[in-house]
Amino acid sequence: MCINGRKVGFAAKRKRNDKDRLILKTMQSTTVGAGVIPAELTREFDEGEGELIYMRANYERVVASGDSESYHLINTDACPDQELSIFLMRS
């Protein structure tokens, strides 16, 4: 997979199925936010009984080395506070 012309990982191409279409249609009006899609909407396509939790936002990716990277939630308000950071380290 390439982002801005740089190879950043691996991806597999596949066709959308009915579950993917339902989830994307449900989330199409959400621009930024977090929430839960009720189990009633996904039950006919999902084997599990739980809800689908999502977080849709803009993230900044920072690569420190080949073994570590982090994702920082970019706040859309003018507030400089950092709301969420995810750190991934290879062990």
PDB file of N, CA and C in Angstrom:
ATOM      1  N   MET A   1       0.845  -1.156   0.000  1.00  0.00           N
ATOM      2  CA  MET A   1       0.000   0.000   0.000  1.00  0.00           C
ATOM      3  C   MET A   1       0.897   1.227   0.000  1.00  0.00           C
ATOM      4  N   CYS A   2       0.524   2.222  -0.775  1.00  0.00           N
ATOM      5  CA  CYS A   2       1.299   3.455  -0.869  1.00  0.00           C
ATOM      6  C   CYS A   2       0.464   4.646  -0.420  1.00  0.00           C
ATOM      7  N   ILE A   3       1.067   5.529   0.354  1.00  0.00           N
ATOM      8  CA  ILE A   3       0.446   6.778   0.767  1.00  0.00           C
ATOM      9  C   ILE A   3       1.417   7.891   0.428  1.00  0.00           C
ATOM     10  N   ASN A   4       0.950   8.862  -0.339  1.00  0.00           N
ATOM     11  CA  ASN A   4       1.787   9.977  -0.799  1.00  0.00           C
ATOM     12  C   ASN A   4       3.043   9.472  -1.508  1.00  0.00           C
ATOM     13  N   GLY A   5       2.915   8.415  -2.280  1.00  0.00           N
ATOM     14  CA  GLY A   5       4.019   7.894  -3.059  1.00  0.00           C
ATOM     15  C   GLY A   5       5.020   7.056  -2.296  1.00  0.00           C
ATOM     16  N   ARG A   6       4.793   6.824  -1.001  1.00  0.00           N
ATOM     17  CA  ARG A   6       5.714   6.010  -0.200  1.00  0.00           C
ATOM     18  C   ARG A   6       5.047   4.709   0.173  1.00  0.00           C
ATOM     19  N   LYS A   7       5.819   3.624   0.114  1.00  0.00           N
ATOM     20  CA  LYS A   7       5.295   2.331   0.522  1.00  0.00           C
ATOM     21  C   LYS A   7       5.238   2.277   2.046  1.00  0.00           C
ATOM     22  N   VAL A   8       4.031   2.025   2.600  1.00  0.00           N
ATOM     23  CA  VAL A   8       3.872   2.076   4.045  1.00  0.00           C
ATOM     24  C   VAL A   8       3.340   0.782   4.639  1.00  0.00           C
ATOM     25  N   GLY A   9       2.995  -0.185   3.834  1.00  0.00           N
ATOM     26  CA  GLY A   9       2.462  -1.410   4.411  1.00  0.00           C
ATOM     27  C   GLY A   9       1.938  -2.330   3.331  1.00  0.00           C
ATOM     28  N   PHE A  10       1.088  -3.233   3.718  1.00  0.00           N
ATOM     29  CA  PHE A  10       0.546  -4.217   2.802  1.00  0.00           C
ATOM     30  C   PHE A  10      -0.972  -4.139   2.814  1.00  0.00           C
ATOM     31  N   ALA A  11      -1.560  -4.420   1.676  1.00  0.00           N
ATOM     32  CA  ALA A  11      -3.022  -4.418   1.579  1.00  0.00           C
ATOM     33  C   ALA A  11      -3.441  -5.501   0.600  1.00  0.00           C
ATOM     34  N   ALA A  12      -4.644  -5.970   0.773  1.00  0.00           N
ATOM     35  CA  ALA A  12      -5.214  -6.961  -0.136  1.00  0.00           C
ATOM     36  C   ALA A  12      -6.491  -6.380  -0.724  1.00  0.00           C
ATOM     37  N   LYS A  13      -6.620  -6.471  -2.031  1.00  0.00           N
ATOM     38  CA  LYS A  13      -7.803  -5.950  -2.686  1.00  0.00           C
ATOM     39  C   LYS A  13      -8.904  -7.000  -2.657  1.00  0.00           C
ATOM     40  N   ARG A  14     -10.099  -6.571  -2.322  1.00  0.00           N
ATOM     41  CA  ARG A  14     -11.236  -7.479  -2.309  1.00  0.00           C
ATOM     42  C   ARG A  14     -12.482  -6.701  -2.690  1.00  0.00           C
ATOM     43  N   LYS A  15     -13.512  -7.414  -3.079  1.00  0.00           N
ATOM     44  CA  LYS A  15     -14.774  -6.773  -3.438  1.00  0.00           C
ATOM     45  C   LYS A  15     -15.603  -6.521  -2.193  1.00  0.00           C
ATOM     46  N   ARG A  16     -16.418  -5.469  -2.257  1.00  0.00           N
ATOM     47  CA  ARG A  16     -17.338  -5.189  -1.156  1.00  0.00           C
ATOM     48  C   ARG A  16     -18.411  -6.257  -1.107  1.00  0.00           C
ATOM     49  N   ASN A  17     -18.856  -6.531   0.097  1.00  0.00           N
ATOM     50  CA  ASN A  17     -19.992  -7.435   0.244  1.00  0.00           C
ATOM     51  C   ASN A  17     -21.159  -6.636   0.829  1.00  0.00           C
ATOM     52  N   ASP A  18     -22.275  -7.287   1.086  1.00  0.00           N
ATOM     53  CA  ASP A  18     -23.461  -6.590   1.586  1.00  0.00           C
ATOM     54  C   ASP A  18     -23.234  -5.969   2.962  1.00  0.00           C
ATOM     55  N   LYS A  19     -22.443  -6.625   3.807  1.00  0.00           N
ATOM     56  CA  LYS A  19     -22.156  -6.082   5.133  1.00  0.00           C
ATOM     57  C   LYS A  19     -21.374  -4.774   5.017  1.00  0.00           C
ATOM     58  N   ASP A  20     -20.378  -4.731   4.127  1.00  0.00           N
ATOM     59  CA  ASP A  20     -19.598  -3.513   3.930  1.00  0.00           C
ATOM     60  C   ASP A  20     -20.483  -2.374   3.450  1.00  0.00           C
ATOM     61  N   ARG A  21     -21.357  -2.654   2.502  1.00  0.00           N
ATOM     62  CA  ARG A  21     -22.262  -1.625   1.987  1.00  0.00           C
ATOM     63  C   ARG A  21     -23.179  -1.077   3.090  1.00  0.00           C
ATOM     64  N   LEU A  22     -23.704  -1.951   3.931  1.00  0.00           N
ATOM     65  CA  LEU A  22     -24.586  -1.528   5.010  1.00  0.00           C
ATOM     66  C   LEU A  22     -23.853  -0.631   6.006  1.00  0.00           C
ATOM     67  N   ILE A  23     -22.655  -1.019   6.386  1.00  0.00           N
ATOM     68  CA  ILE A  23     -21.881  -0.233   7.351  1.00  0.00           C
ATOM     69  C   ILE A  23     -21.530   1.129   6.767  1.00  0.00           C
ATOM     70  N   LEU A  24     -21.069   1.179   5.523  1.00  0.00           N
ATOM     71  CA  LEU A  24     -20.707   2.456   4.896  1.00  0.00           C
ATOM     72  C   LEU A  24     -21.922   3.359   4.720  1.00  0.00           C
ATOM     73  N   LYS A  25     -23.060   2.790   4.377  1.00  0.00           N
ATOM     74  CA  LYS A  25     -24.282   3.587   4.237  1.00  0.00           C
ATOM     75  C   LYS A  25     -24.706   4.156   5.592  1.00  0.00           C
ATOM     76  N   THR A  26     -24.544   3.391   6.646  1.00  0.00           N
ATOM     77  CA  THR A  26     -24.902   3.851   7.992  1.00  0.00           C
ATOM     78  C   THR A  26     -23.997   4.992   8.434  1.00  0.00           C
ATOM     79  N   MET A  27     -22.712   4.947   8.066  1.00  0.00           N
ATOM     80  CA  MET A  27     -21.747   5.946   8.514  1.00  0.00           C
ATOM     81  C   MET A  27     -21.561   7.109   7.554  1.00  0.00           C
ATOM     82  N   GLN A  28     -22.251   7.156   6.431  1.00  0.00           N
ATOM     83  CA  GLN A  28     -21.971   8.167   5.422  1.00  0.00           C
ATOM     84  C   GLN A  28     -22.218   9.598   5.902  1.00  0.00           C
ATOM     85  N   SER A  29     -23.098   9.805   6.849  1.00  0.00           N
ATOM     86  CA  SER A  29     -23.366  11.155   7.338  1.00  0.00           C
ATOM     87  C   SER A  29     -22.446  11.568   8.482  1.00  0.00           C
ATOM     88  N   THR A  30     -21.615  10.663   8.979  1.00  0.00           N
ATOM     89  CA  THR A  30     -20.690  10.970  10.074  1.00  0.00           C
ATOM     90  C   THR A  30     -19.368  11.448   9.496  1.00  0.00           C
ATOM     91  N   THR A  31     -18.951  12.661   9.860  1.00  0.00           N
ATOM     92  CA  THR A  31     -17.663  13.156   9.392  1.00  0.00           C
ATOM     93  C   THR A  31     -16.582  12.947  10.440  1.00  0.00           C
ATOM     94  N   VAL A  32     -16.887  13.276  11.684  1.00  0.00           N
ATOM     95  CA  VAL A  32     -15.950  13.086  12.787  1.00  0.00           C
ATOM     96  C   VAL A  32     -16.753  12.651  13.998  1.00  0.00           C
ATOM     97  N   GLY A  33     -16.278  11.626  14.685  1.00  0.00           N
ATOM     98  CA  GLY A  33     -16.953  11.208  15.899  1.00  0.00           C
ATOM     99  C   GLY A  33     -16.710   9.749  16.203  1.00  0.00           C
ATOM    100  N   ALA A  34     -17.256   9.329  17.302  1.00  0.00           N
ATOM    101  CA  ALA A  34     -17.157   7.943  17.726  1.00  0.00           C
ATOM    102  C   ALA A  34     -18.540   7.483  18.143  1.00  0.00           C
ATOM    103  N   GLY A  35     -18.779   6.210  18.006  1.00  0.00           N
ATOM    104  CA  GLY A  35     -20.086   5.709  18.385  1.00  0.00           C
ATOM    105  C   GLY A  35     -20.205   4.217  18.216  1.00  0.00           C
ATOM    106  N   VAL A  36     -21.442   3.760  18.260  1.00  0.00           N
ATOM    107  CA  VAL A  36     -21.746   2.339  18.175  1.00  0.00           C
ATOM    108  C   VAL A  36     -22.864   2.153  17.157  1.00  0.00           C
ATOM    109  N   ILE A  37     -22.668   1.210  16.240  1.00  0.00           N
ATOM    110  CA  ILE A  37     -23.728   0.820  15.328  1.00  0.00           C
ATOM    111  C   ILE A  37     -24.436  -0.360  15.983  1.00  0.00           C
ATOM    112  N   PRO A  38     -25.740  -0.236  16.227  1.00  0.00           N
ATOM    113  CA  PRO A  38     -26.465  -1.281  16.973  1.00  0.00           C
ATOM    114  C   PRO A  38     -26.400  -2.644  16.298  1.00  0.00           C
ATOM    115  N   ALA A  39     -26.509  -3.674  17.098  1.00  0.00           N
ATOM    116  CA  ALA A  39     -26.433  -5.047  16.603  1.00  0.00           C
ATOM    117  C   ALA A  39     -27.576  -5.369  15.651  1.00  0.00           C
ATOM    118  N   GLU A  40     -28.721  -4.681  15.799  1.00  0.00           N
ATOM    119  CA  GLU A  40     -29.858  -4.962  14.924  1.00  0.00           C
ATOM    120  C   GLU A  40     -29.532  -4.673  13.461  1.00  0.00           C
ATOM    121  N   LEU A  41     -28.673  -3.671  13.202  1.00  0.00           N
ATOM    122  CA  LEU A  41     -28.332  -3.317  11.826  1.00  0.00           C
ATOM    123  C   LEU A  41     -27.341  -4.287  11.206  1.00  0.00           C
ATOM    124  N   THR A  42     -26.516  -4.932  12.025  1.00  0.00           N
ATOM    125  CA  THR A  42     -25.478  -5.812  11.483  1.00  0.00           C
ATOM    126  C   THR A  42     -25.765  -7.287  11.726  1.00  0.00           C
ATOM    127  N   ARG A  43     -26.842  -7.618  12.399  1.00  0.00           N
ATOM    128  CA  ARG A  43     -27.101  -8.999  12.805  1.00  0.00           C
ATOM    129  C   ARG A  43     -27.262  -9.941  11.618  1.00  0.00           C
ATOM    130  N   GLU A  44     -27.927  -9.486  10.541  1.00  0.00           N
ATOM    131  CA  GLU A  44     -28.179 -10.404   9.433  1.00  0.00           C
ATOM    132  C   GLU A  44     -26.909 -10.755   8.657  1.00  0.00           C
ATOM    133  N   PHE A  45     -25.841  -9.946   8.812  1.00  0.00           N
ATOM    134  CA  PHE A  45     -24.604 -10.221   8.088  1.00  0.00           C
ATOM    135  C   PHE A  45     -23.482 -10.703   8.990  1.00  0.00           C
ATOM    136  N   ASP A  46     -23.600 -10.463  10.290  1.00  0.00           N
ATOM    137  CA  ASP A  46     -22.518 -10.752  11.220  1.00  0.00           C
ATOM    138  C   ASP A  46     -22.811 -12.030  12.000  1.00  0.00           C
ATOM    139  N   GLU A  47     -21.768 -12.823  12.220  1.00  0.00           N
ATOM    140  CA  GLU A  47     -21.921 -14.054  12.988  1.00  0.00           C
ATOM    141  C   GLU A  47     -22.033 -13.763  14.474  1.00  0.00           C
ATOM    142  N   GLY A  48     -21.428 -12.660  14.923  1.00  0.00           N
ATOM    143  CA  GLY A  48     -21.430 -12.324  16.342  1.00  0.00           C
ATOM    144  C   GLY A  48     -22.714 -11.637  16.766  1.00  0.00           C
ATOM    145  N   GLU A  49     -22.833 -11.422  18.060  1.00  0.00           N
ATOM    146  CA  GLU A  49     -24.026 -10.797  18.615  1.00  0.00           C
ATOM    147  C   GLU A  49     -23.766  -9.362  19.058  1.00  0.00           C
ATOM    148  N   GLY A  50     -22.543  -8.867  18.946  1.00  0.00           N
ATOM    149  CA  GLY A  50     -22.203  -7.559  19.489  1.00  0.00           C
ATOM    150  C   GLY A  50     -22.389  -6.427  18.504  1.00  0.00           C
ATOM    151  N   GLU A  51     -22.249  -5.218  19.041  1.00  0.00           N
ATOM    152  CA  GLU A  51     -22.341  -4.027  18.225  1.00  0.00           C
ATOM    153  C   GLU A  51     -21.001  -3.751  17.555  1.00  0.00           C
ATOM    154  N   LEU A  52     -21.021  -2.834  16.591  1.00  0.00           N
ATOM    155  CA  LEU A  52     -19.810  -2.408  15.900  1.00  0.00           C
ATOM    156  C   LEU A  52     -19.429  -1.039  16.436  1.00  0.00           C
ATOM    157  N   ILE A  53     -18.250  -0.937  17.035  1.00  0.00           N
ATOM    158  CA  ILE A  53     -17.764   0.319  17.591  1.00  0.00           C
ATOM    159  C   ILE A  53     -16.856   0.970  16.553  1.00  0.00           C
ATOM    160  N   TYR A  54     -17.018   2.297  16.336  1.00  0.00           N
ATOM    161  CA  TYR A  54     -16.201   2.987  15.348  1.00  0.00           C
ATOM    162  C   TYR A  54     -15.693   4.309  15.900  1.00  0.00           C
ATOM    163  N   MET A  55     -14.586   4.780  15.328  1.00  0.00           N
ATOM    164  CA  MET A  55     -14.051   6.104  15.609  1.00  0.00           C
ATOM    165  C   MET A  55     -13.571   6.676  14.286  1.00  0.00           C
ATOM    166  N   ARG A  56     -14.234   7.715  13.848  1.00  0.00           N
ATOM    167  CA  ARG A  56     -13.905   8.315  12.556  1.00  0.00           C
ATOM    168  C   ARG A  56     -13.325   9.694  12.817  1.00  0.00           C
ATOM    169  N   ALA A  57     -12.083   9.903  12.374  1.00  0.00           N
ATOM    170  CA  ALA A  57     -11.391  11.166  12.632  1.00  0.00           C
ATOM    171  C   ALA A  57     -10.178  11.268  11.716  1.00  0.00           C
ATOM    172  N   ASN A  58      -9.452  12.349  11.843  1.00  0.00           N
ATOM    173  CA  ASN A  58      -8.196  12.534  11.123  1.00  0.00           C
ATOM    174  C   ASN A  58      -7.051  12.227  12.083  1.00  0.00           C
ATOM    175  N   TYR A  59      -6.103  11.457  11.605  1.00  0.00           N
ATOM    176  CA  TYR A  59      -4.959  11.054  12.415  1.00  0.00           C
ATOM    177  C   TYR A  59      -3.669  11.468  11.730  1.00  0.00           C
ATOM    178  N   GLU A  60      -2.665  11.782  12.539  1.00  0.00           N
ATOM    179  CA  GLU A  60      -1.328  12.062  12.032  1.00  0.00           C
ATOM    180  C   GLU A  60      -0.447  10.867  12.349  1.00  0.00           C
ATOM    181  N   ARG A  61       0.232  10.351  11.341  1.00  0.00           N
ATOM    182  CA  ARG A  61       1.099   9.175  11.513  1.00  0.00           C
ATOM    183  C   ARG A  61       2.538   9.634  11.685  1.00  0.00           C
ATOM    184  N   VAL A  62       3.200   9.150  12.733  1.00  0.00           N
ATOM    185  CA  VAL A  62       4.590   9.492  13.012  1.00  0.00           C
ATOM    186  C   VAL A  62       5.381   8.196  13.101  1.00  0.00           C
ATOM    187  N   VAL A  63       6.432   8.090  12.283  1.00  0.00           N
ATOM    188  CA  VAL A  63       7.293   6.908  12.296  1.00  0.00           C
ATOM    189  C   VAL A  63       8.609   7.293  12.942  1.00  0.00           C
ATOM    190  N   ALA A  64       8.911   6.670  14.081  1.00  0.00           N
ATOM    191  CA  ALA A  64      10.154   6.965  14.792  1.00  0.00           C
ATOM    192  C   ALA A  64      11.298   6.115  14.253  1.00  0.00           C
ATOM    193  N   SER A  65      11.012   4.862  13.979  1.00  0.00           N
ATOM    194  CA  SER A  65      12.015   3.953  13.425  1.00  0.00           C
ATOM    195  C   SER A  65      11.270   2.841  12.703  1.00  0.00           C
ATOM    196  N   GLY A  66      12.006   1.859  12.213  1.00  0.00           N
ATOM    197  CA  GLY A  66      11.362   0.738  11.544  1.00  0.00           C
ATOM    198  C   GLY A  66      10.551  -0.137  12.488  1.00  0.00           C
ATOM    199  N   ASP A  67      10.785   0.007  13.788  1.00  0.00           N
ATOM    200  CA  ASP A  67      10.108  -0.831  14.770  1.00  0.00           C
ATOM    201  C   ASP A  67       9.027  -0.124  15.573  1.00  0.00           C
ATOM    202  N   SER A  68       8.822   1.165  15.338  1.00  0.00           N
ATOM    203  CA  SER A  68       7.796   1.861  16.105  1.00  0.00           C
ATOM    204  C   SER A  68       7.147   2.965  15.272  1.00  0.00           C
ATOM    205  N   GLU A  69       5.871   3.150  15.511  1.00  0.00           N
ATOM    206  CA  GLU A  69       5.135   4.242  14.889  1.00  0.00           C
ATOM    207  C   GLU A  69       3.980   4.612  15.794  1.00  0.00           C
ATOM    208  N   SER A  70       3.444   5.797  15.582  1.00  0.00           N
ATOM    209  CA  SER A  70       2.330   6.249  16.404  1.00  0.00           C
ATOM    210  C   SER A  70       1.318   7.000  15.543  1.00  0.00           C
ATOM    211  N   TYR A  71       0.093   6.989  16.008  1.00  0.00           N
ATOM    212  CA  TYR A  71      -0.998   7.712  15.370  1.00  0.00           C
ATOM    213  C   TYR A  71      -1.580   8.668  16.400  1.00  0.00           C
ATOM    214  N   HIS A  72      -1.686   9.942  16.032  1.00  0.00           N
ATOM    215  CA  HIS A  72      -2.195  10.967  16.931  1.00  0.00           C
ATOM    216  C   HIS A  72      -3.456  11.563  16.324  1.00  0.00           C
ATOM    217  N   LEU A  73      -4.508  11.617  17.131  1.00  0.00           N
ATOM    218  CA  LEU A  73      -5.772  12.190  16.695  1.00  0.00           C
ATOM    219  C   LEU A  73      -5.592  13.689  16.508  1.00  0.00           C
ATOM    220  N   ILE A  74      -5.967  14.190  15.332  1.00  0.00           N
ATOM    221  CA  ILE A  74      -5.880  15.620  15.067  1.00  0.00           C
ATOM    222  C   ILE A  74      -7.201  16.246  15.481  1.00  0.00           C
ATOM    223  N   ASN A  75      -7.130  17.176  16.410  1.00  0.00           N
ATOM    224  CA  ASN A  75      -8.318  17.847  16.914  1.00  0.00           C
ATOM    225  C   ASN A  75      -8.782  18.861  15.879  1.00  0.00           C
ATOM    226  N   THR A  76     -10.055  18.800  15.493  1.00  0.00           N
ATOM    227  CA  THR A  76     -10.573  19.717  14.481  1.00  0.00           C
ATOM    228  C   THR A  76     -10.859  21.095  15.054  1.00  0.00           C
ATOM    229  N   ASP A  77     -10.980  21.222  16.365  1.00  0.00           N
ATOM    230  CA  ASP A  77     -11.166  22.526  16.996  1.00  0.00           C
ATOM    231  C   ASP A  77      -9.827  23.238  17.065  1.00  0.00           C
ATOM    232  N   ALA A  78      -9.848  24.480  17.457  1.00  0.00           N
ATOM    233  CA  ALA A  78      -8.609  25.250  17.584  1.00  0.00           C
ATOM    234  C   ALA A  78      -7.833  24.891  18.848  1.00  0.00           C
ATOM    235  N   CYS A  79      -8.356  23.991  19.638  1.00  0.00           N
ATOM    236  CA  CYS A  79      -7.728  23.586  20.894  1.00  0.00           C
ATOM    237  C   CYS A  79      -6.488  22.731  20.610  1.00  0.00           C
ATOM    238  N   PRO A  80      -5.334  23.061  21.198  1.00  0.00           N
ATOM    239  CA  PRO A  80      -4.110  22.294  20.921  1.00  0.00           C
ATOM    240  C   PRO A  80      -3.990  21.002  21.725  1.00  0.00           C
ATOM    241  N   ASP A  81      -4.988  20.670  22.529  1.00  0.00           N
ATOM    242  CA  ASP A  81      -4.906  19.465  23.358  1.00  0.00           C
ATOM    243  C   ASP A  81      -4.883  18.209  22.496  1.00  0.00           C
ATOM    244  N   GLN A  82      -4.185  17.227  22.980  1.00  0.00           N
ATOM    245  CA  GLN A  82      -4.117  15.930  22.307  1.00  0.00           C
ATOM    246  C   GLN A  82      -5.137  15.006  22.954  1.00  0.00           C
ATOM    247  N   GLU A  83      -6.056  14.478  22.146  1.00  0.00           N
ATOM    248  CA  GLU A  83      -7.134  13.679  22.712  1.00  0.00           C
ATOM    249  C   GLU A  83      -6.821  12.187  22.755  1.00  0.00           C
ATOM    250  N   LEU A  84      -6.102  11.690  21.750  1.00  0.00           N
ATOM    251  CA  LEU A  84      -5.842  10.249  21.685  1.00  0.00           C
ATOM    252  C   LEU A  84      -4.539  10.009  20.934  1.00  0.00           C
ATOM    253  N   SER A  85      -3.724   9.125  21.451  1.00  0.00           N
ATOM    254  CA  SER A  85      -2.518   8.670  20.774  1.00  0.00           C
ATOM    255  C   SER A  85      -2.446   7.174  20.862  1.00  0.00           C
ATOM    256  N   ILE A  86      -2.068   6.547  19.752  1.00  0.00           N
ATOM    257  CA  ILE A  86      -1.900   5.101  19.691  1.00  0.00           C
ATOM    258  C   ILE A  86      -0.459   4.832  19.310  1.00  0.00           C
ATOM    259  N   PHE A  87       0.250   4.078  20.137  1.00  0.00           N
ATOM    260  CA  PHE A  87       1.641   3.754  19.893  1.00  0.00           C
ATOM    261  C   PHE A  87       1.776   2.271  19.563  1.00  0.00           C
ATOM    262  N   LEU A  88       2.458   1.976  18.475  1.00  0.00           N
ATOM    263  CA  LEU A  88       2.687   0.588  18.053  1.00  0.00           C
ATOM    264  C   LEU A  88       4.191   0.334  18.062  1.00  0.00           C
ATOM    265  N   MET A  89       4.592  -0.717  18.771  1.00  0.00           N
ATOM    266  CA  MET A  89       6.009  -1.078  18.848  1.00  0.00           C
ATOM    267  C   MET A  89       6.164  -2.552  18.543  1.00  0.00           C
ATOM    268  N   ARG A  90       7.111  -2.873  17.688  1.00  0.00           N
ATOM    269  CA  ARG A  90       7.393  -4.261  17.354  1.00  0.00           C
ATOM    270  C   ARG A  90       8.284  -4.858  18.423  1.00  0.00           C
ATOM    271  N   SER A  91       7.925  -6.043  18.920  1.00  0.00           N
ATOM    272  CA  SER A  91       8.742  -6.663  19.972  1.00  0.00           C
ATOM    273  C   SER A  91       9.463  -7.869  19.428  1.00  0.00           C
TER     274      SER A  91
END
